[in-house]
PDB file of C-alpha atoms in Angstrom:
ATOM      1  CA  MET A 200       0.000   0.000   0.000  1.00 56.00           C
ATOM      2  CA  LEU A 201       1.302   3.424  -0.895  1.00 66.00           C
ATOM      3  CA  TYR A 202      -0.452   5.058   2.038  1.00 76.00           C
ATOM      4  CA  THR A 203      -1.488   4.236   5.572  1.00 91.00           C
ATOM      5  CA  ALA A 204      -5.042   3.709   6.761  1.00 94.00           C
ATOM      6  CA  GLU A 205      -4.752   7.014   8.627  1.00 95.00           C
ATOM      7  CA  GLU A 206      -3.741   8.817   5.435  1.00 95.00           C
ATOM      8  CA  TYR A 207      -6.550   7.210   3.439  1.00 96.00           C
ATOM      9  CA  LEU A 208      -9.124   8.153   6.059  1.00 97.00           C
ATOM     10  CA  PHE A 209      -7.828  11.726   6.213  1.00 97.00           C
ATOM     11  CA  PHE A 210      -8.787  12.230   2.570  1.00 97.00           C
ATOM     12  CA  ALA A 211     -12.014  10.217   2.753  1.00 98.00           C
ATOM     13  CA  ASP A 212     -13.076  12.202   5.823  1.00 98.00           C
ATOM     14  CA  ARG A 213     -12.432  15.493   4.017  1.00 98.00           C
ATOM     15  CA  ALA A 214     -14.879  14.450   1.295  1.00 98.00           C
ATOM     16  CA  LEU A 215     -17.459  13.042   3.730  1.00 98.00           C
ATOM     17  CA  ASP A 216     -17.228  15.989   6.139  1.00 98.00           C
ATOM     18  CA  GLY A 217     -17.550  18.357   3.195  1.00 98.00           C
ATOM     19  CA  MET A 218     -20.683  16.555   2.053  1.00 98.00           C
ATOM     20  CA  ALA A 219     -22.156  16.710   5.559  1.00 98.00           C
ATOM     21  CA  ALA A 220     -21.523  20.460   5.762  1.00 98.00           C
ATOM     22  CA  ILE A 221     -23.249  21.032   2.423  1.00 98.00           C
ATOM     23  CA  LEU A 222     -26.279  19.001   3.489  1.00 98.00           C
ATOM     24  CA  GLU A 223     -26.562  21.076   6.661  1.00 98.00           C
ATOM     25  CA  GLU A 224     -26.139  24.308   4.692  1.00 97.00           C
ATOM     26  CA  LEU A 225     -28.886  23.384   2.222  1.00 98.00           C
ATOM     27  CA  GLY A 226     -31.359  22.072   4.774  1.00 97.00           C
ATOM     28  CA  ASP A 227     -34.529  20.170   4.042  1.00 97.00           C
ATOM     29  CA  ASP A 228     -35.744  22.972   1.793  1.00 93.00           C
ATOM     30  CA  LEU A 229     -33.134  22.320  -0.913  1.00 97.00           C
ATOM     31  CA  VAL A 230     -31.716  18.857  -0.243  1.00 98.00           C
ATOM     32  CA  ASN A 231     -34.241  17.068  -2.472  1.00 98.00           C
ATOM     33  CA  ARG A 232     -34.307  19.681  -5.217  1.00 97.00           C
ATOM     34  CA  ARG A 233     -32.678  18.924  -8.561  1.00 97.00           C
ATOM     35  CA  PRO A 234     -31.040  21.702 -10.567  1.00 96.00           C
ATOM     36  CA  ALA A 235     -32.887  22.508 -13.788  1.00 92.00           C
ATOM     37  CA  LEU A 236     -30.278  20.712 -15.884  1.00 92.00           C
ATOM     38  CA  PRO A 237     -30.725  17.535 -17.924  1.00 93.00           C
ATOM     39  CA  GLY A 238     -29.949  14.480 -15.821  1.00 93.00           C
ATOM     40  CA  ALA A 239     -29.070  16.467 -12.684  1.00 96.00           C
ATOM     41  CA  ASN A 240     -29.320  14.802  -9.298  1.00 97.00           C
ATOM     42  CA  SER A 241     -30.439  16.319  -6.021  1.00 98.00           C
ATOM     43  CA  PRO A 242     -27.975  16.737  -3.166  1.00 98.00           C
ATOM     44  CA  TYR A 243     -29.837  13.973  -1.330  1.00 98.00           C
ATOM     45  CA  VAL A 244     -29.354  11.580  -4.250  1.00 98.00           C
ATOM     46  CA  ILE A 245     -25.656  12.379  -4.555  1.00 98.00           C
ATOM     47  CA  VAL A 246     -24.918  11.678  -0.886  1.00 98.00           C
ATOM     48  CA  HIS A 247     -27.285   8.705  -0.707  1.00 98.00           C
ATOM     49  CA  HIS A 248     -25.403   7.224  -3.671  1.00 98.00           C
ATOM     50  CA  CYS A 249     -22.071   7.754  -1.876  1.00 98.00           C
ATOM     51  CA  VAL A 250     -23.359   5.861   1.160  1.00 98.00           C
ATOM     52  CA  GLY A 251     -24.304   3.070  -1.254  1.00 97.00           C
ATOM     53  CA  VAL A 252     -20.843   3.151  -2.821  1.00 97.00           C
ATOM     54  CA  LEU A 253     -19.193   2.756   0.588  1.00 98.00           C
ATOM     55  CA  GLY A 254     -21.527  -0.053   1.568  1.00 97.00           C
ATOM     56  CA  PHE A 255     -20.950  -2.011  -1.617  1.00 97.00           C
ATOM     57  CA  TRP A 256     -17.316  -1.383  -2.508  1.00 98.00           C
ATOM     58  CA  VAL A 257     -15.883  -1.253   1.001  1.00 98.00           C
ATOM     59  CA  GLY A 258     -18.440  -3.075   3.117  1.00 98.00           C
ATOM     60  CA  ARG A 259     -19.184  -5.925   0.768  1.00 97.00           C
ATOM     61  CA  LEU A 260     -16.193  -6.281  -1.561  1.00 97.00           C
ATOM     62  CA  VAL A 261     -13.428  -5.347   0.892  1.00 98.00           C
ATOM     63  CA  ALA A 262     -14.816  -6.269   4.311  1.00 97.00           C
ATOM     64  CA  GLY A 263     -17.035  -9.133   3.171  1.00 97.00           C
ATOM     65  CA  ARG A 264     -20.211  -8.000   4.942  1.00 95.00           C
ATOM     66  CA  PRO A 265     -23.556  -8.884   3.377  1.00 95.00           C
ATOM     67  CA  VAL A 266     -24.809  -5.649   1.833  1.00 92.00           C
ATOM     68  CA  GLU A 267     -27.975  -5.268  -0.191  1.00 91.00           C
ATOM     69  CA  ARG A 268     -27.863  -2.417  -2.661  1.00 91.00           C
ATOM     70  CA  ASP A 269     -30.357  -1.181  -5.224  1.00 90.00           C
ATOM     71  CA  ARG A 270     -28.113   1.151  -7.198  1.00 88.00           C
ATOM     72  CA  GLU A 271     -30.865   2.287  -9.552  1.00 88.00           C
ATOM     73  CA  ALA A 272     -33.134   3.258  -6.652  1.00 90.00           C
ATOM     74  CA  GLU A 273     -30.371   5.468  -5.232  1.00 91.00           C
ATOM     75  CA  PHE A 274     -31.062   7.974  -8.002  1.00 92.00           C
ATOM     76  CA  SER A 275     -34.694   8.548  -7.041  1.00 92.00           C
ATOM     77  CA  ALA A 276     -34.251   8.593  -3.257  1.00 95.00           C
ATOM     78  CA  THR A 277     -35.562  11.445  -1.113  1.00 96.00           C
ATOM     79  CA  GLY A 278     -35.558  12.197   2.593  1.00 98.00           C
ATOM     80  CA  THR A 279     -34.490  14.599   5.304  1.00 98.00           C
ATOM     81  CA  VAL A 280     -31.092  16.034   6.034  1.00 98.00           C
ATOM     82  CA  ALA A 281     -31.115  14.568   9.554  1.00 98.00           C
ATOM     83  CA  GLU A 282     -31.843  11.054   8.321  1.00 98.00           C
ATOM     84  CA  LEU A 283     -29.193  11.205   5.615  1.00 98.00           C
ATOM     85  CA  LEU A 284     -26.600  12.727   7.942  1.00 98.00           C
ATOM     86  CA  GLY A 285     -27.188   9.852  10.354  1.00 98.00           C
ATOM     87  CA  ARG A 286     -26.546   7.297   7.633  1.00 98.00           C
ATOM     88  CA  LEU A 287     -23.558   9.243   6.302  1.00 98.00           C
ATOM     89  CA  ARG A 288     -21.940   9.395   9.748  1.00 98.00           C
ATOM     90  CA  ALA A 289     -22.649   5.689  10.363  1.00 98.00           C
ATOM     91  CA  ALA A 290     -21.005   4.841   7.024  1.00 98.00           C
ATOM     92  CA  GLN A 291     -18.049   7.043   7.925  1.00 98.00           C
ATOM     93  CA  ARG A 292     -17.590   5.230  11.263  1.00 98.00           C
ATOM     94  CA  GLN A 293     -17.874   1.847   9.551  1.00 98.00           C
ATOM     95  CA  LEU A 294     -15.302   2.935   6.969  1.00 98.00           C
ATOM     96  CA  ARG A 295     -12.747   3.370   9.775  1.00 98.00           C
ATOM     97  CA  ASP A 296     -13.161  -0.250  10.869  1.00 97.00           C
ATOM     98  CA  ASP A 297     -13.205  -1.584   7.313  1.00 97.00           C
ATOM     99  CA  VAL A 298     -10.064   0.271   6.253  1.00 97.00           C
ATOM    100  CA  ALA A 299      -8.226  -0.847   9.388  1.00 95.00           C
ATOM    101  CA  ALA A 300      -9.077  -4.499   8.623  1.00 95.00           C
ATOM    102  CA  ALA A 301      -8.449  -4.356   4.865  1.00 96.00           C
ATOM    103  CA  ASP A 302      -5.570  -6.190   3.212  1.00 95.00           C
ATOM    104  CA  PRO A 303      -4.761  -3.953   0.241  1.00 94.00           C
ATOM    105  CA  ARG A 304      -2.993  -6.677  -1.749  1.00 95.00           C
ATOM    106  CA  ALA A 305      -5.642  -9.340  -1.126  1.00 96.00           C
ATOM    107  CA  PRO A 306      -8.324 -10.100  -3.688  1.00 97.00           C
ATOM    108  CA  LEU A 307     -11.839  -8.786  -3.249  1.00 97.00           C
ATOM    109  CA  ARG A 308     -14.140 -10.858  -1.035  1.00 97.00           C
ATOM    110  CA  GLU A 309     -16.329 -11.504  -4.079  1.00 95.00           C
ATOM    111  CA  GLU A 310     -16.249 -10.741  -7.758  1.00 95.00           C
ATOM    112  CA  ALA A 311     -16.571  -7.105  -8.793  1.00 95.00           C
ATOM    113  CA  PRO A 312     -19.366  -6.017 -11.132  1.00 94.00           C
ATOM    114  CA  ALA A 313     -18.732  -7.048 -14.742  1.00 95.00           C
ATOM    115  CA  LYS A 314     -17.918  -3.454 -15.732  1.00 95.00           C
ATOM    116  CA  TYR A 315     -14.891  -3.555 -13.394  1.00 95.00           C
ATOM    117  CA  ALA A 316     -14.012  -7.252 -13.307  1.00 92.00           C
ATOM    118  CA  HIS A 317     -11.133  -6.978 -15.776  1.00 93.00           C
ATOM    119  CA  THR A 318      -9.769  -3.653 -14.567  1.00 96.00           C
ATOM    120  CA  PRO A 319      -7.480  -2.882 -11.633  1.00 94.00           C
ATOM    121  CA  VAL A 320     -10.564  -1.827  -9.644  1.00 95.00           C
ATOM    122  CA  GLY A 321     -11.838  -5.402  -9.686  1.00 95.00           C
ATOM    123  CA  ARG A 322      -8.629  -7.081  -8.567  1.00 96.00           C
ATOM    124  CA  THR A 323      -7.647  -6.113  -5.035  1.00 96.00           C
ATOM    125  CA  GLN A 324      -9.031  -4.643  -1.849  1.00 97.00           C
ATOM    126  CA  GLY A 325      -6.626  -1.731  -2.200  1.00 96.00           C
ATOM    127  CA  ALA A 326      -7.909  -0.915  -5.672  1.00 96.00           C
ATOM    128  CA  ALA A 327     -11.520  -1.114  -4.465  1.00 97.00           C
ATOM    129  CA  LEU A 328     -10.682   1.279  -1.619  1.00 97.00           C
ATOM    130  CA  GLN A 329      -9.093   3.643  -4.122  1.00 96.00           C
ATOM    131  CA  HIS A 330     -12.211   3.422  -6.298  1.00 97.00           C
ATOM    132  CA  ALA A 331     -14.420   4.231  -3.309  1.00 98.00           C
ATOM    133  CA  TYR A 332     -12.310   7.315  -2.597  1.00 98.00           C
ATOM    134  CA  GLU A 333     -12.436   8.258  -6.287  1.00 97.00           C
ATOM    135  CA  GLU A 334     -16.229   8.212  -6.074  1.00 98.00           C
ATOM    136  CA  LEU A 335     -16.278  10.254  -2.852  1.00 98.00           C
ATOM    137  CA  ALA A 336     -13.979  12.931  -4.270  1.00 98.00           C
ATOM    138  CA  GLN A 337     -15.856  13.125  -7.561  1.00 98.00           C
ATOM    139  CA  HIS A 338     -19.260  13.365  -5.919  1.00 98.00           C
ATOM    140  CA  HIS A 339     -18.085  15.856  -3.311  1.00 98.00           C
ATOM    141  CA  GLY A 340     -17.178  18.185  -6.175  1.00 98.00           C
ATOM    142  CA  GLN A 341     -20.492  17.465  -7.885  1.00 98.00           C
ATOM    143  CA  LEU A 342     -22.290  18.277  -4.645  1.00 98.00           C
ATOM    144  CA  GLU A 343     -20.437  21.593  -4.334  1.00 98.00           C
ATOM    145  CA  LEU A 344     -21.530  22.598  -7.839  1.00 97.00           C
ATOM    146  CA  THR A 345     -25.077  21.380  -7.241  1.00 98.00           C
ATOM    147  CA  ARG A 346     -25.272  23.469  -4.060  1.00 98.00           C
ATOM    148  CA  ASP A 347     -24.044  26.546  -5.922  1.00 97.00           C
ATOM    149  CA  VAL A 348     -26.597  26.129  -8.710  1.00 97.00           C
ATOM    150  CA  LEU A 349     -29.455  25.514  -6.287  1.00 97.00           C
ATOM    151  CA  LYS A 350     -28.602  28.517  -4.154  1.00 95.00           C
ATOM    152  CA  ALA A 351     -28.203  30.754  -7.209  1.00 95.00           C
ATOM    153  CA  THR A 352     -31.576  29.728  -8.616  1.00 92.00           C
ATOM    154  CA  ARG A 353     -33.514  29.499  -5.340  1.00 82.00           C
ATOM    155  CA  ARG A 354     -37.071  30.758  -5.693  1.00 68.00           C
TER     156      ARG A 354
END
């Protein structure tokens, strides 16, 4: 591994803490609103999807926990900031345990989705952890832009 668990979690926490702050800033009034752009997702959807990413890629494929995920349903989810923050913080706590127990060079606990099976992402626990962070960083940026658009066009 090119980094320690502490280093990995430092960066993952920056993304997750940033997401939590944006949810709190937007509040229930804006969290379920989608920008008026083709294919745009609401802030709730973006963070809900990230919780799903952590559950599947880290919880199931790295840690080996049974995790049920309906990825398609993630993109139509709605709810309150408080509920989502609770799940986000629980996923963040679980991530600490999962990263500490991971063996970066070991294979995944089960086969990766077909899209990733023949890529580095589908080979090792370390690569799956890196993919999970990739998703967190990408969606944190998406959430920042979504917040800015929603606040600029608030009616």
